[in-house]
PDB file of C-alpha atoms in Angstrom:
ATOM      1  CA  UNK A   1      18.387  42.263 -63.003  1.00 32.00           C
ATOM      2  CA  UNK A   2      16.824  45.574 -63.024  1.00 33.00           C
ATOM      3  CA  UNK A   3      13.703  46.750 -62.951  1.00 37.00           C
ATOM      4  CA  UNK A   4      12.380  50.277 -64.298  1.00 33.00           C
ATOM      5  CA  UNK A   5      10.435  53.180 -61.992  1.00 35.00           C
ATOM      6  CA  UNK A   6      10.552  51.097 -58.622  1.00 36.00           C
ATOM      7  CA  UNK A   7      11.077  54.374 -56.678  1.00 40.00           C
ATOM      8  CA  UNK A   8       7.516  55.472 -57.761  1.00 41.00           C
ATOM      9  CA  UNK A   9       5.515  52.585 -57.552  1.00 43.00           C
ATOM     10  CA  UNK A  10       5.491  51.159 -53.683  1.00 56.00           C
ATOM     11  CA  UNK A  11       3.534  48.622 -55.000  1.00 62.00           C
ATOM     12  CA  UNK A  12       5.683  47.124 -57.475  1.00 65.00           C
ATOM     13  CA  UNK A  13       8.416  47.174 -54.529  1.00 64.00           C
ATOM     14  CA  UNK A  14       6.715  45.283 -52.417  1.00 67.00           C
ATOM     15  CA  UNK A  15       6.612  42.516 -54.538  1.00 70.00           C
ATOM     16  CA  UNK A  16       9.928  42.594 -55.690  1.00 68.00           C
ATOM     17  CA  UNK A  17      11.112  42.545 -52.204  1.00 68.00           C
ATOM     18  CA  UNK A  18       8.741  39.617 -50.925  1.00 70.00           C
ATOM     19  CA  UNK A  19      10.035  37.453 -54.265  1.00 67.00           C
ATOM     20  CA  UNK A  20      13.470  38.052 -52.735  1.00 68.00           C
ATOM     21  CA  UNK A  21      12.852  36.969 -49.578  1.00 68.00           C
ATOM     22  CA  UNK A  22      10.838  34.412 -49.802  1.00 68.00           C
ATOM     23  CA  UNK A  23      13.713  32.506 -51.791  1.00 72.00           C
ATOM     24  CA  UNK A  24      15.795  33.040 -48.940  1.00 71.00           C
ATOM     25  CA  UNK A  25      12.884  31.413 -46.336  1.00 65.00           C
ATOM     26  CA  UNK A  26      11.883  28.845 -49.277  1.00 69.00           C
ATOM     27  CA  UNK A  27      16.026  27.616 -49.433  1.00 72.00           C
ATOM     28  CA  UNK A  28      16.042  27.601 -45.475  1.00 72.00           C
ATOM     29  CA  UNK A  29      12.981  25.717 -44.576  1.00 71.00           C
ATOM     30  CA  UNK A  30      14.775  22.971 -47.232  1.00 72.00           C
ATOM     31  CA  UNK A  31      17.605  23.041 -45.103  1.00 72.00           C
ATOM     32  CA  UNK A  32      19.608  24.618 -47.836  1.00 59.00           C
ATOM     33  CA  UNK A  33      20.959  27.787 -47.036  1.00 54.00           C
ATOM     34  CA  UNK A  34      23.196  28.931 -43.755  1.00 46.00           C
ATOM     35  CA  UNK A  35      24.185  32.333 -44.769  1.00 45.00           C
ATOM     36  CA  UNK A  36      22.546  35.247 -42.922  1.00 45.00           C
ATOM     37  CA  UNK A  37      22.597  38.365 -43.727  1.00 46.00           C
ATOM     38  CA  UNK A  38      20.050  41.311 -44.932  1.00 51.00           C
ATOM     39  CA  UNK A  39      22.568  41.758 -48.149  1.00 49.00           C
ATOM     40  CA  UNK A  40      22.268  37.819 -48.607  1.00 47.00           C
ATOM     41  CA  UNK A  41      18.560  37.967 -49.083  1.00 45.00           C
ATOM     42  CA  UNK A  42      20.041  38.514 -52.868  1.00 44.00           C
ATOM     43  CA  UNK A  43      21.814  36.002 -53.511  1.00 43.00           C
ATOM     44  CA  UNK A  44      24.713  38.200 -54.226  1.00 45.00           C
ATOM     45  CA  UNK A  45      27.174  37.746 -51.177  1.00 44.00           C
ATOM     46  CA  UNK A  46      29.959  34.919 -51.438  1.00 42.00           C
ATOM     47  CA  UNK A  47      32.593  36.653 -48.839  1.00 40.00           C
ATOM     48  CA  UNK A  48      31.848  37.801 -44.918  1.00 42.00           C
ATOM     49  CA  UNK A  49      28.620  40.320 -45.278  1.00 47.00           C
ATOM     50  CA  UNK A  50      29.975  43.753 -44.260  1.00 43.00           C
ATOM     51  CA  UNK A  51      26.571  44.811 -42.972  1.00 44.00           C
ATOM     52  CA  UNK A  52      24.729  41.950 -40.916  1.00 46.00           C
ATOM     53  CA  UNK A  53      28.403  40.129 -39.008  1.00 48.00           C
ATOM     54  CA  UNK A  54      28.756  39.514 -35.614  1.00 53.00           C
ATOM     55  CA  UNK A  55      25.252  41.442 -34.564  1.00 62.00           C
ATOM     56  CA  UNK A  56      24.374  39.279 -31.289  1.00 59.00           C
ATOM     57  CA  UNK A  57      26.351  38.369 -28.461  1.00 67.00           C
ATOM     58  CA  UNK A  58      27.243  34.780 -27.509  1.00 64.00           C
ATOM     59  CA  UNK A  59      24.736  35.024 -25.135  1.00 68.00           C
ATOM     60  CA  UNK A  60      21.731  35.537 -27.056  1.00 65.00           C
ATOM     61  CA  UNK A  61      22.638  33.087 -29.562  1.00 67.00           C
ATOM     62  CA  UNK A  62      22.670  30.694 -27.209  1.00 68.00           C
ATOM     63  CA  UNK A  63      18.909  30.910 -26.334  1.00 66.00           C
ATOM     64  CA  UNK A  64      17.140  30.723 -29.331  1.00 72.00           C
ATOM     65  CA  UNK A  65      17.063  28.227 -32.101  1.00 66.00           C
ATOM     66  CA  UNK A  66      19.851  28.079 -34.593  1.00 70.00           C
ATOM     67  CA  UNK A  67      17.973  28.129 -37.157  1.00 63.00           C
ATOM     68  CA  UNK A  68      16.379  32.079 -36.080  1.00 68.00           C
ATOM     69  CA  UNK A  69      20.031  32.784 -36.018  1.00 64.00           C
ATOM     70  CA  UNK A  70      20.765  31.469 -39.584  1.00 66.00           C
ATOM     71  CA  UNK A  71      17.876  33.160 -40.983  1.00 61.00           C
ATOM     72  CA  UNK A  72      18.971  36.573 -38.913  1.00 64.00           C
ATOM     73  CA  UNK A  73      18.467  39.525 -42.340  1.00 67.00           C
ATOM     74  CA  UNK A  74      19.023  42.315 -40.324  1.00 68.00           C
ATOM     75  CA  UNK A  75      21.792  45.104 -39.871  1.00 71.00           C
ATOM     76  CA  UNK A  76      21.126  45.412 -35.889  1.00 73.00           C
ATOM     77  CA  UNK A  77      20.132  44.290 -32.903  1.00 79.00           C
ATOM     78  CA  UNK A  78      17.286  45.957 -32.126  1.00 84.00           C
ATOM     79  CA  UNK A  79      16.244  43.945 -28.612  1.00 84.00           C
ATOM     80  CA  UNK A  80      19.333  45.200 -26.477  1.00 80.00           C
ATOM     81  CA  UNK A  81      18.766  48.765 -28.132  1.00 83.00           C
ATOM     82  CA  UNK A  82      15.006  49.064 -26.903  1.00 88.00           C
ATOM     83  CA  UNK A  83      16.155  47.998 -23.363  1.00 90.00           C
ATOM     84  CA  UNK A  84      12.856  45.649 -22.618  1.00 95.00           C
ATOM     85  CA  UNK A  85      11.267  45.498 -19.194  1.00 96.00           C
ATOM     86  CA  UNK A  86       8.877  42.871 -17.651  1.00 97.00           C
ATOM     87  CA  UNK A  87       5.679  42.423 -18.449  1.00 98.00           C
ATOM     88  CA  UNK A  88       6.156  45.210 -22.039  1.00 98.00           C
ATOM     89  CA  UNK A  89       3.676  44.528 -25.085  1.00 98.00           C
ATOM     90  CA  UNK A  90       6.393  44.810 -28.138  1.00 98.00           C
ATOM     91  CA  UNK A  91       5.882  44.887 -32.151  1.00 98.00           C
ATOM     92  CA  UNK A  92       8.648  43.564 -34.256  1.00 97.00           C
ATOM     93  CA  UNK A  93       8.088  45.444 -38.105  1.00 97.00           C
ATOM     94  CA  UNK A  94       9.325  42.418 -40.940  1.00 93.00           C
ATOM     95  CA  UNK A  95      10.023  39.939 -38.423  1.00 92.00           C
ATOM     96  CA  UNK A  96      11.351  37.436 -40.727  1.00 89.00           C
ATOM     97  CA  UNK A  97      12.845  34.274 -39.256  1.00 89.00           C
ATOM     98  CA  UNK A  98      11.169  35.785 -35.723  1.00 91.00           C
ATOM     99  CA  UNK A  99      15.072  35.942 -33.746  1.00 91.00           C
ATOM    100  CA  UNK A 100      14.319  39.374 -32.595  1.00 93.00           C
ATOM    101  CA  UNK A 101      11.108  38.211 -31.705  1.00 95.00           C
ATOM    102  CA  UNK A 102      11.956  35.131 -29.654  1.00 94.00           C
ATOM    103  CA  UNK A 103      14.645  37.398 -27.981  1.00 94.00           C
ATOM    104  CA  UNK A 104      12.078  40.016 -27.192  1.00 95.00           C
ATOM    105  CA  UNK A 105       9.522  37.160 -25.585  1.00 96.00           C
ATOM    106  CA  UNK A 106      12.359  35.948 -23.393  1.00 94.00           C
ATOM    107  CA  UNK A 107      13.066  39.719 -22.162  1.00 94.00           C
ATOM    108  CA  UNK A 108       9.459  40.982 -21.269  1.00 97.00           C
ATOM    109  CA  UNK A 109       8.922  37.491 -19.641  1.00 97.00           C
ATOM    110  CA  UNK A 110       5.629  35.291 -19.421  1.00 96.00           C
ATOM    111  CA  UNK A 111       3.547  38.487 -18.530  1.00 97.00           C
ATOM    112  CA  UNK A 112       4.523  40.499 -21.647  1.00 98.00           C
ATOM    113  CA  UNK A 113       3.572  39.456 -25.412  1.00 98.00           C
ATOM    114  CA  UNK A 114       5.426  39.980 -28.537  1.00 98.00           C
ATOM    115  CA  UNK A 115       3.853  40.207 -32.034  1.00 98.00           C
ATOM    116  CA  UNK A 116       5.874  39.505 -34.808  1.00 97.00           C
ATOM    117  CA  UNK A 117       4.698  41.274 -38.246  1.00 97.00           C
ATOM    118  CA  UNK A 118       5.709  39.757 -41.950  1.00 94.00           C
ATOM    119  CA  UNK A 119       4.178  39.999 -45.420  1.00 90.00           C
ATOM    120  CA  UNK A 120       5.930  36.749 -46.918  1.00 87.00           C
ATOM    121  CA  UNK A 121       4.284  33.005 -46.012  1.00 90.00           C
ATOM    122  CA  UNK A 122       7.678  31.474 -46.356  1.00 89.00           C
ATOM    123  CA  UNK A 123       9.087  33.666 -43.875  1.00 89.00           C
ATOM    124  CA  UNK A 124       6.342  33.456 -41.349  1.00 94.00           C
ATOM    125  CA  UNK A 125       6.428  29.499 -41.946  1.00 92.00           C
ATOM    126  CA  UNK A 126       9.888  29.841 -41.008  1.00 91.00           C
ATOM    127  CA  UNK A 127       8.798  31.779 -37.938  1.00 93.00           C
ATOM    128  CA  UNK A 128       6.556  29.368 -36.502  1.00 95.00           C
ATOM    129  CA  UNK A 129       9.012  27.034 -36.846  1.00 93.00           C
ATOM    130  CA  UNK A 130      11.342  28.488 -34.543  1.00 92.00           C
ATOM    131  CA  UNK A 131       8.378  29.345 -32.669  1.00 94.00           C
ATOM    132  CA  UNK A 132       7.700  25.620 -31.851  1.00 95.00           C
ATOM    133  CA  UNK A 133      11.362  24.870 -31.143  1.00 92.00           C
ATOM    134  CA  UNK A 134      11.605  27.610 -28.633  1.00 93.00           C
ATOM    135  CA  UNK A 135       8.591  26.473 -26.663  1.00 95.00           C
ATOM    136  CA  UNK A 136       7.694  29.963 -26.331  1.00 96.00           C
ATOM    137  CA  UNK A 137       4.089  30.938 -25.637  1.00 96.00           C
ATOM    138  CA  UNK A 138       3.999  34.424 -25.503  1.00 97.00           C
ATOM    139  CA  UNK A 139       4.539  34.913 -29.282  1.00 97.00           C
ATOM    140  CA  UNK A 140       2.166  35.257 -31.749  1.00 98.00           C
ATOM    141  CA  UNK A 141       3.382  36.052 -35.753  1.00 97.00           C
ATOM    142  CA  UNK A 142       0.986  37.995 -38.018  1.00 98.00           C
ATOM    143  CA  UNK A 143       0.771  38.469 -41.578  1.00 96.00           C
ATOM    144  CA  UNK A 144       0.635  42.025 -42.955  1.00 95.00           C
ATOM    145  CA  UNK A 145       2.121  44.659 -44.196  1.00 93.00           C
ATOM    146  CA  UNK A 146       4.385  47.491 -42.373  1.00 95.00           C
ATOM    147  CA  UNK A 147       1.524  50.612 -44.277  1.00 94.00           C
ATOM    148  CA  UNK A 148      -1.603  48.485 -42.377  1.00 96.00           C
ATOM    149  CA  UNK A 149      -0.582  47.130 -39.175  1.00 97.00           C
ATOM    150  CA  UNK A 150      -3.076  44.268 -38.447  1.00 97.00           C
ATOM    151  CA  UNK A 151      -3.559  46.152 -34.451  1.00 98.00           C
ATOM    152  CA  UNK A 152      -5.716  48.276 -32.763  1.00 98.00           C
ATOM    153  CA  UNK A 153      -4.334  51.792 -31.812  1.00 98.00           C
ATOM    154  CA  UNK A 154      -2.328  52.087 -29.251  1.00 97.00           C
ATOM    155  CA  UNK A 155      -1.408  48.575 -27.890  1.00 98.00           C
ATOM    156  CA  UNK A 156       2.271  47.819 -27.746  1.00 98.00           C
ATOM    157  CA  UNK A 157       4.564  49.483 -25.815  1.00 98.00           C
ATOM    158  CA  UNK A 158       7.405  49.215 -27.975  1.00 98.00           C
ATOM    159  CA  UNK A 159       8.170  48.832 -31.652  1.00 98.00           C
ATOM    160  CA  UNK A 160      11.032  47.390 -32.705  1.00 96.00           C
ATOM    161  CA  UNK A 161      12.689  46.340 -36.226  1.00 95.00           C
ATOM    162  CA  UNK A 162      15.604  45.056 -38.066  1.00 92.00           C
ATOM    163  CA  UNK A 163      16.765  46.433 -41.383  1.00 87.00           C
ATOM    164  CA  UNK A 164      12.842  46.797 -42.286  1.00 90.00           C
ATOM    165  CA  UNK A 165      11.569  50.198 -42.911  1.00 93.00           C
ATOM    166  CA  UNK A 166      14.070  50.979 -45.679  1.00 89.00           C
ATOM    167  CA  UNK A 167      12.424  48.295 -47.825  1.00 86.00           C
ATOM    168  CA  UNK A 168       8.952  50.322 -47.526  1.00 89.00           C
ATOM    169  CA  UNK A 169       7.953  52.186 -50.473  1.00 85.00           C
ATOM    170  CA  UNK A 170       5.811  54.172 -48.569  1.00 91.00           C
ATOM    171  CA  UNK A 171       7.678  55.096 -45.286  1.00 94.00           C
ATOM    172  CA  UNK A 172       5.455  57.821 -44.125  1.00 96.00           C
ATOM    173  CA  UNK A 173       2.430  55.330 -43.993  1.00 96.00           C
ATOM    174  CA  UNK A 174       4.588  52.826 -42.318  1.00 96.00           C
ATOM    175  CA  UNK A 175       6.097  55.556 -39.739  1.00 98.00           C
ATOM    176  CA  UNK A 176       2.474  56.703 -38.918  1.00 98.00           C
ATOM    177  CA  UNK A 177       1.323  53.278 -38.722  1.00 98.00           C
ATOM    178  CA  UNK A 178       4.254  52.657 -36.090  1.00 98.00           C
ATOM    179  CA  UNK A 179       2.729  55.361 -34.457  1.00 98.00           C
ATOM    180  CA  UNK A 180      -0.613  54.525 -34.478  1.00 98.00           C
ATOM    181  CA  UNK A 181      -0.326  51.286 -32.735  1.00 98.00           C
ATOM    182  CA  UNK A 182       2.335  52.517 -29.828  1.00 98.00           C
ATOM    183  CA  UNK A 183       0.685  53.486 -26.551  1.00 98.00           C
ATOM    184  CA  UNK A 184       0.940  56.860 -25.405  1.00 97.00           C
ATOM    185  CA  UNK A 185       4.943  56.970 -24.188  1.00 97.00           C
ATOM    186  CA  UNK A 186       5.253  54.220 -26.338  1.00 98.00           C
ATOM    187  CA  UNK A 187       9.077  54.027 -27.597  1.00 97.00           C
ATOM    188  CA  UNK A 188      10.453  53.528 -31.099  1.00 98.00           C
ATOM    189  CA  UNK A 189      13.341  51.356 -31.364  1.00 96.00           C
ATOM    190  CA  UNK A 190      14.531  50.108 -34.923  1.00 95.00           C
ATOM    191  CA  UNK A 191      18.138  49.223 -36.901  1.00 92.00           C
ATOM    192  CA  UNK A 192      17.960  50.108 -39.729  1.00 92.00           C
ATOM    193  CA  UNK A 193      19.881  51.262 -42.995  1.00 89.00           C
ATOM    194  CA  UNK A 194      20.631  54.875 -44.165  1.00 92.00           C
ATOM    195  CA  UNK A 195      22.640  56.407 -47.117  1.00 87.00           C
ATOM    196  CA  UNK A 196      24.781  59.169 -47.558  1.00 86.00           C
ATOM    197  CA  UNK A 197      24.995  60.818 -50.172  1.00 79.00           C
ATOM    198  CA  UNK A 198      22.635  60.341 -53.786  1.00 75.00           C
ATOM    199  CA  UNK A 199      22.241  56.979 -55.021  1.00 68.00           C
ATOM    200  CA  UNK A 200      22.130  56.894 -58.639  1.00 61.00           C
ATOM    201  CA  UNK A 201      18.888  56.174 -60.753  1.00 64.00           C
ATOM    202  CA  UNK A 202      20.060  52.900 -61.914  1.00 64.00           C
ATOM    203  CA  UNK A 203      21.577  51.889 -57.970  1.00 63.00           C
ATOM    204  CA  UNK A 204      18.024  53.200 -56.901  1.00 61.00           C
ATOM    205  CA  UNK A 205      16.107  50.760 -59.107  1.00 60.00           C
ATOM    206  CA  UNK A 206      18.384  47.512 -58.613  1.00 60.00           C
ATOM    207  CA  UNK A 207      16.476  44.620 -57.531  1.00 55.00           C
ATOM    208  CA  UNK A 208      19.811  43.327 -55.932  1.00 60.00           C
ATOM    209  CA  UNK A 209      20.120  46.376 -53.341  1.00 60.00           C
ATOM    210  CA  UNK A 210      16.546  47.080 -53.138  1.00 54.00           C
ATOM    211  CA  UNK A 211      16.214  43.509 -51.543  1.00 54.00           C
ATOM    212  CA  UNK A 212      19.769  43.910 -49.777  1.00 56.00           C
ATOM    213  CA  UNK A 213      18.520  47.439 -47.996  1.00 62.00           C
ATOM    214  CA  UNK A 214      20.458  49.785 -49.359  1.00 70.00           C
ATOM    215  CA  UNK A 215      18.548  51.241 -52.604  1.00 64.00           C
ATOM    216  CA  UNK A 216      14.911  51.980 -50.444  1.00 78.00           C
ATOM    217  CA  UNK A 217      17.346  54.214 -47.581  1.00 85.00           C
ATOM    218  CA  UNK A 218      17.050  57.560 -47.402  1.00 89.00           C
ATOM    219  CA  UNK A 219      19.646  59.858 -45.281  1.00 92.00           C
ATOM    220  CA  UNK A 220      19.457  60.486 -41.500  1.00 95.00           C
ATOM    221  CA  UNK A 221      18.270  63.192 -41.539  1.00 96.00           C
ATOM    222  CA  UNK A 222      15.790  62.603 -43.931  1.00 96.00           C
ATOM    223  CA  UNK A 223      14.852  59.358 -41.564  1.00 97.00           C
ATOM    224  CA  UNK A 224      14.405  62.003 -38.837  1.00 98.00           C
ATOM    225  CA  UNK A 225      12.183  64.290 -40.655  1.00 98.00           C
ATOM    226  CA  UNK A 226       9.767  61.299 -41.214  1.00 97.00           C
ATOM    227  CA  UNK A 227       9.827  60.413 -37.756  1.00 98.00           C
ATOM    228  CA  UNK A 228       8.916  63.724 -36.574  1.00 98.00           C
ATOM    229  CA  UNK A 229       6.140  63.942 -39.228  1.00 98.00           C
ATOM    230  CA  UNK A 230       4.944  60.953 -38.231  1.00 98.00           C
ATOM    231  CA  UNK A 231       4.271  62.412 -34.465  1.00 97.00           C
ATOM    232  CA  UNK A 232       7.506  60.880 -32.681  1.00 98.00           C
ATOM    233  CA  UNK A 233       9.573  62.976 -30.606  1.00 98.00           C
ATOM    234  CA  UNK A 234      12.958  62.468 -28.724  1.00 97.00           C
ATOM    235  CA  UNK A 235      14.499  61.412 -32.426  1.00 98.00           C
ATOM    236  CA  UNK A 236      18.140  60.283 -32.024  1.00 97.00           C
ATOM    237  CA  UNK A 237      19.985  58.616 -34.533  1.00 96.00           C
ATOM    238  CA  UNK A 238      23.229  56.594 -33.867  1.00 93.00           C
ATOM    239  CA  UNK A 239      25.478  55.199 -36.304  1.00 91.00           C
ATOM    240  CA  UNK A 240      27.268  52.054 -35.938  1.00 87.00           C
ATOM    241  CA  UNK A 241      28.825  50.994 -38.782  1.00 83.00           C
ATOM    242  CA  UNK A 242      29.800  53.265 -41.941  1.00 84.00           C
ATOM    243  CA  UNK A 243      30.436  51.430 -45.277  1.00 80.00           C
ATOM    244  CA  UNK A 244      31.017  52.668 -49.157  1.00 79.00           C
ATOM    245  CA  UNK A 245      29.214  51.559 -51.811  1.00 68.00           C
ATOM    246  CA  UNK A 246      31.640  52.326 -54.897  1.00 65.00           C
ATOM    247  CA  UNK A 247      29.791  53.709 -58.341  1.00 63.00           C
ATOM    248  CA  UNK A 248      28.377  51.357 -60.076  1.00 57.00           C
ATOM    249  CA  UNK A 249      28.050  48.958 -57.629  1.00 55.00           C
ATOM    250  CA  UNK A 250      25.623  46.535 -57.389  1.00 53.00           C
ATOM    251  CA  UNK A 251      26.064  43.735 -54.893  1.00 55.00           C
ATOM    252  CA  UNK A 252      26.827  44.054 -51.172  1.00 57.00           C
ATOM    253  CA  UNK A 253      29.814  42.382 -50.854  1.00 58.00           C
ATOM    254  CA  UNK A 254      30.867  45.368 -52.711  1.00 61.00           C
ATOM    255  CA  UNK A 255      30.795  47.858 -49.694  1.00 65.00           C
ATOM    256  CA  UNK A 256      33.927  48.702 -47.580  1.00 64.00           C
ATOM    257  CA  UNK A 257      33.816  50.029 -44.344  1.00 63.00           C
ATOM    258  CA  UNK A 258      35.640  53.487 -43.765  1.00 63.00           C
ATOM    259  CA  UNK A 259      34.972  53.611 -40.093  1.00 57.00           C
ATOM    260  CA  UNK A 260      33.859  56.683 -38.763  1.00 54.00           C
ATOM    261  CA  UNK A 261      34.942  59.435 -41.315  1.00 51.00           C
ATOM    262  CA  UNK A 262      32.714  59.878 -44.251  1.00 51.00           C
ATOM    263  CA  UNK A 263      34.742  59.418 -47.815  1.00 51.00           C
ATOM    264  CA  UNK A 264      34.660  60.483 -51.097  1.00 55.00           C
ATOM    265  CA  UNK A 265      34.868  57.073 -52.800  1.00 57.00           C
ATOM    266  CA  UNK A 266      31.336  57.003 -53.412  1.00 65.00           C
ATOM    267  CA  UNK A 267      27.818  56.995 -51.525  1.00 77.00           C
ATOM    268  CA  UNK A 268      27.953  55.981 -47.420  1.00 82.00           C
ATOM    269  CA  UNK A 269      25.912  53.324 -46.338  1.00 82.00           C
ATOM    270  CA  UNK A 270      25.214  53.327 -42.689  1.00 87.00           C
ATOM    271  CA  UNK A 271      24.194  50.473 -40.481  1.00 88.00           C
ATOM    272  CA  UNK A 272      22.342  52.892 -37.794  1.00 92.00           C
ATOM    273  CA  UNK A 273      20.214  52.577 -34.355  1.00 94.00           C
ATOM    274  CA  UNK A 274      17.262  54.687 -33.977  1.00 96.00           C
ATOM    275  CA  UNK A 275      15.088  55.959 -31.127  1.00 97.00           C
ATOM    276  CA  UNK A 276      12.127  57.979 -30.789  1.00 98.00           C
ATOM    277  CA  UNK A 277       9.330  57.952 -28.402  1.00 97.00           C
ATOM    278  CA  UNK A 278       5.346  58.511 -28.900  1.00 98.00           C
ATOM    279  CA  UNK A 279       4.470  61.654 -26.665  1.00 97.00           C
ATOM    280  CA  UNK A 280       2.542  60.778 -23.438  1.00 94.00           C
ATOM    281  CA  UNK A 281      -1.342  62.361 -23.636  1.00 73.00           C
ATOM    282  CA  UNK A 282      -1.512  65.377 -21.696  1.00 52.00           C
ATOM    283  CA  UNK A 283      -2.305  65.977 -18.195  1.00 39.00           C
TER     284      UNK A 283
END
């Protein structure tokens, strides 16, 4: 399944990517599917995903629905990375099945709010679901895209996301939308996917890894360069997991993890937390 010239038309990978996903929230919402996983979103996994495994403790399973946990696509855990206080204002970027969300709500407590940001229905169905069976009130899911953030500027005091921002076709826009909406201080605080190495054309333009977050990731430090063109400063990148993706690959299942040496088997894929921080206005 491939699809010509995806790489220069943001447009055209947007769509592809919500048609993938929303066959993942259309299978769940029918109570058909109980695989989780950001490479699963493609249909392509049958083994133990390499990339989105054993992401959240016990304990924060245990506290929101099961079903947020089934329909968990991401590579991270981006809630215990952005260390949450009391009473924060936090934006979750392709919220999906809203886990990270409903984790977020518990950690800033009844005085903080968490918005929770998705471009596919299906998924944001699947959102409010869990919403309703977590009885949590300070949630609130929007539709939109990562480019136009649906808020005014500056109000959230964090941003978070999950295996997200690689899917954008247009990851300045998104990184300067980010930006826009974070109060001044604001932090930056997103798993996400990065590459190693140069991703053929035909790997590049793959529906299957498109969807499953590996063909739309650029290197680390290319990932830093945007953040820092964007306006973000204290940038630090942290890998946690370091996986191959053999030539000519095109499923995820097909990645082996090499620890923390890079190989020459083929291009690196890298499950990676980042941090950056919106610069306080001057005194």
């Amino acid at each position: 399944m491939k699809e010509p010239t995806t790489q220069d038309s943001p447009p055209q990978i947007r769509e592809l990517v919500k048609a993938e996903y929303a066959k993942t929230a259309s299978k769940l919402l029918e109570g058909k599917a109980s695989s989780s996983s950001c490479c699963n979103s493609n249909g392509c996994c049958e083994s133990a995903d390499p990339i989105s495994s054993e992401l959240y403790a016990d304990s924060d399973a245990a506290i929101v629905p099961k079903g947020a946990l089934e329909a968990s696509l991401g590579c991270g855990n981006p809630t215990a990375l952005a260390q949450l206080s009391e009473g924060e204002v936090v934006l979750d970027l392709g919220s999906g099945g809203g886990i990270d969300v409903l984790l977020s709500a518990r950690r800033v407590g009844p005085n903080g709010f968490v918005y929770g940001l998705d471009m596919t229905e299906e998924m944001l169905a699947l959102a409010e679901r869990h919403k309703a069976e977590s009885g949590l009130t300070n949630v609130e899911f929007l539709k939109g895209h990562l480019e136009d953030i649906p808020l005014p500027d500056a109000s959230v005091d964090v941003v978070i996301s999950n295996c997200v921002i690689n899917l954008s076709g247009d990851k300045p826009k998104a990184l300067a939308e980010a930006f826009r909406v974070l109060r001044p201080g604001g932090r930056f605080a997103v798993s996400d996917m990065l590459v190693e190495g140069e991703l053929s054309d035909e790997a590049k333009n793959d529906v299957k890894l498109l969807a499953g977050c590996i063909a739309g990731a650029v290197s680390p430090q290319e990932y830093a360069d945007l953040l820092a063109g964007a306006g973000f400063t204290g940038i630090s990148i942290e890998v946690t997991r370091r996986l191959v993706l053999p030539d000519g690959a095109t499923c995820c299942e097909d990645l082996v993890e090499t620890g923390d040496s890079p190989s020459d088997a083929g291009v690196a894929v890298l499950s990676a937390f980042l941090r950056a921080s919106k610069p306080s206005d001057p005194l």
